[in-house]
Amino acid sequence: MPSANRPVDPRRKPRQVRAELTRDRILTAAAHVFAEHGYAAGTTNRIAEHARVSIGSLYQYFPNKDAILAELMIRHIDRGAWHRADLDLSPGSLETVVRALVRDAVDNHRDDPRLLRIMIEEGQLSDELRATVLRHGEQRVGEVRDLFARHPDVRVRDLDAAAELVVFTVEINTHRLAAFPQGLSIETVENELVDMVTRYLRG
């Protein structure tokens, strides 16, 4: 793990379009370098070279690669916001609703398993990352709770607890499957998660 004493907050946020494009290029390059070379060998020099910026320019935005990884984690979380279509909430449709929730989480973690594994193993919490995790978690749990409250097939004692448990169960298992595959197919895990959560919600 990186040293807990190293700063992980970015140096500054760009205010101009050109600066924002440079920052985006650094982050895109870092994602590629970390996935290709691993975190230990994914140096800031290598990232700057891949981004085609000077090392000095990189350090204008990030103090070190830990801060770059923290920003990549923020983007990963924000990209995972639930863009759900209108779901059928009629009696008998609970399994379909749960499958949409599980598949959304699975699809959000398919892209780059090596980078996801690095995020889990090496990532540190910056102030902004803590705020993003909290905001995303509260939003996701609130959305799922609202969905459960409106579905006639959901019969649990405590809707708040049920929403927390379901979101945590789905997220932790899809993260583990994507980053550390154990021989189980995505389809198998999806089906088992859907069955488990649906049975729990039916009471």
C-alpha angles and dihedrals in degrees: 000000000000118000112279089220096064115100114249102179116100117254095234143344115240117245099188128068093238092052091048090052090051091050091049090050091053092050093047090049092048092053089052095045095047092048094046102039104021127243099284093053093037095097126176088245090056091046092050091049092050091046090048093233130119119262087242091058091051091052090053087069106028131028093210144341092276088066090048091052091048089054091049088053091052090053091048091053095045091048088056094065110135110254096183124180120223106292128212107248097180121127112283095027099096096105091053091050092049091048090054090052094048095044091050090056092045093050091051090060104042099087108080118359094180093055091045090052090052090050091053096044102037109022122118126199115253118190090256092048091052090051091047093050091049094046094046093045094050092046094048095046090047092052093048092046090052090050093050092047091057098044114094094209095059111101112170130140096233121027094192093054092043093054092048093048095047095047092047093046094050095043097047093047096047091048091050093046094049097044101034110025112194100192095281117123120237089240092055094050092045092053093047093048091049092050093046096047094042093052091048093050093048089059 
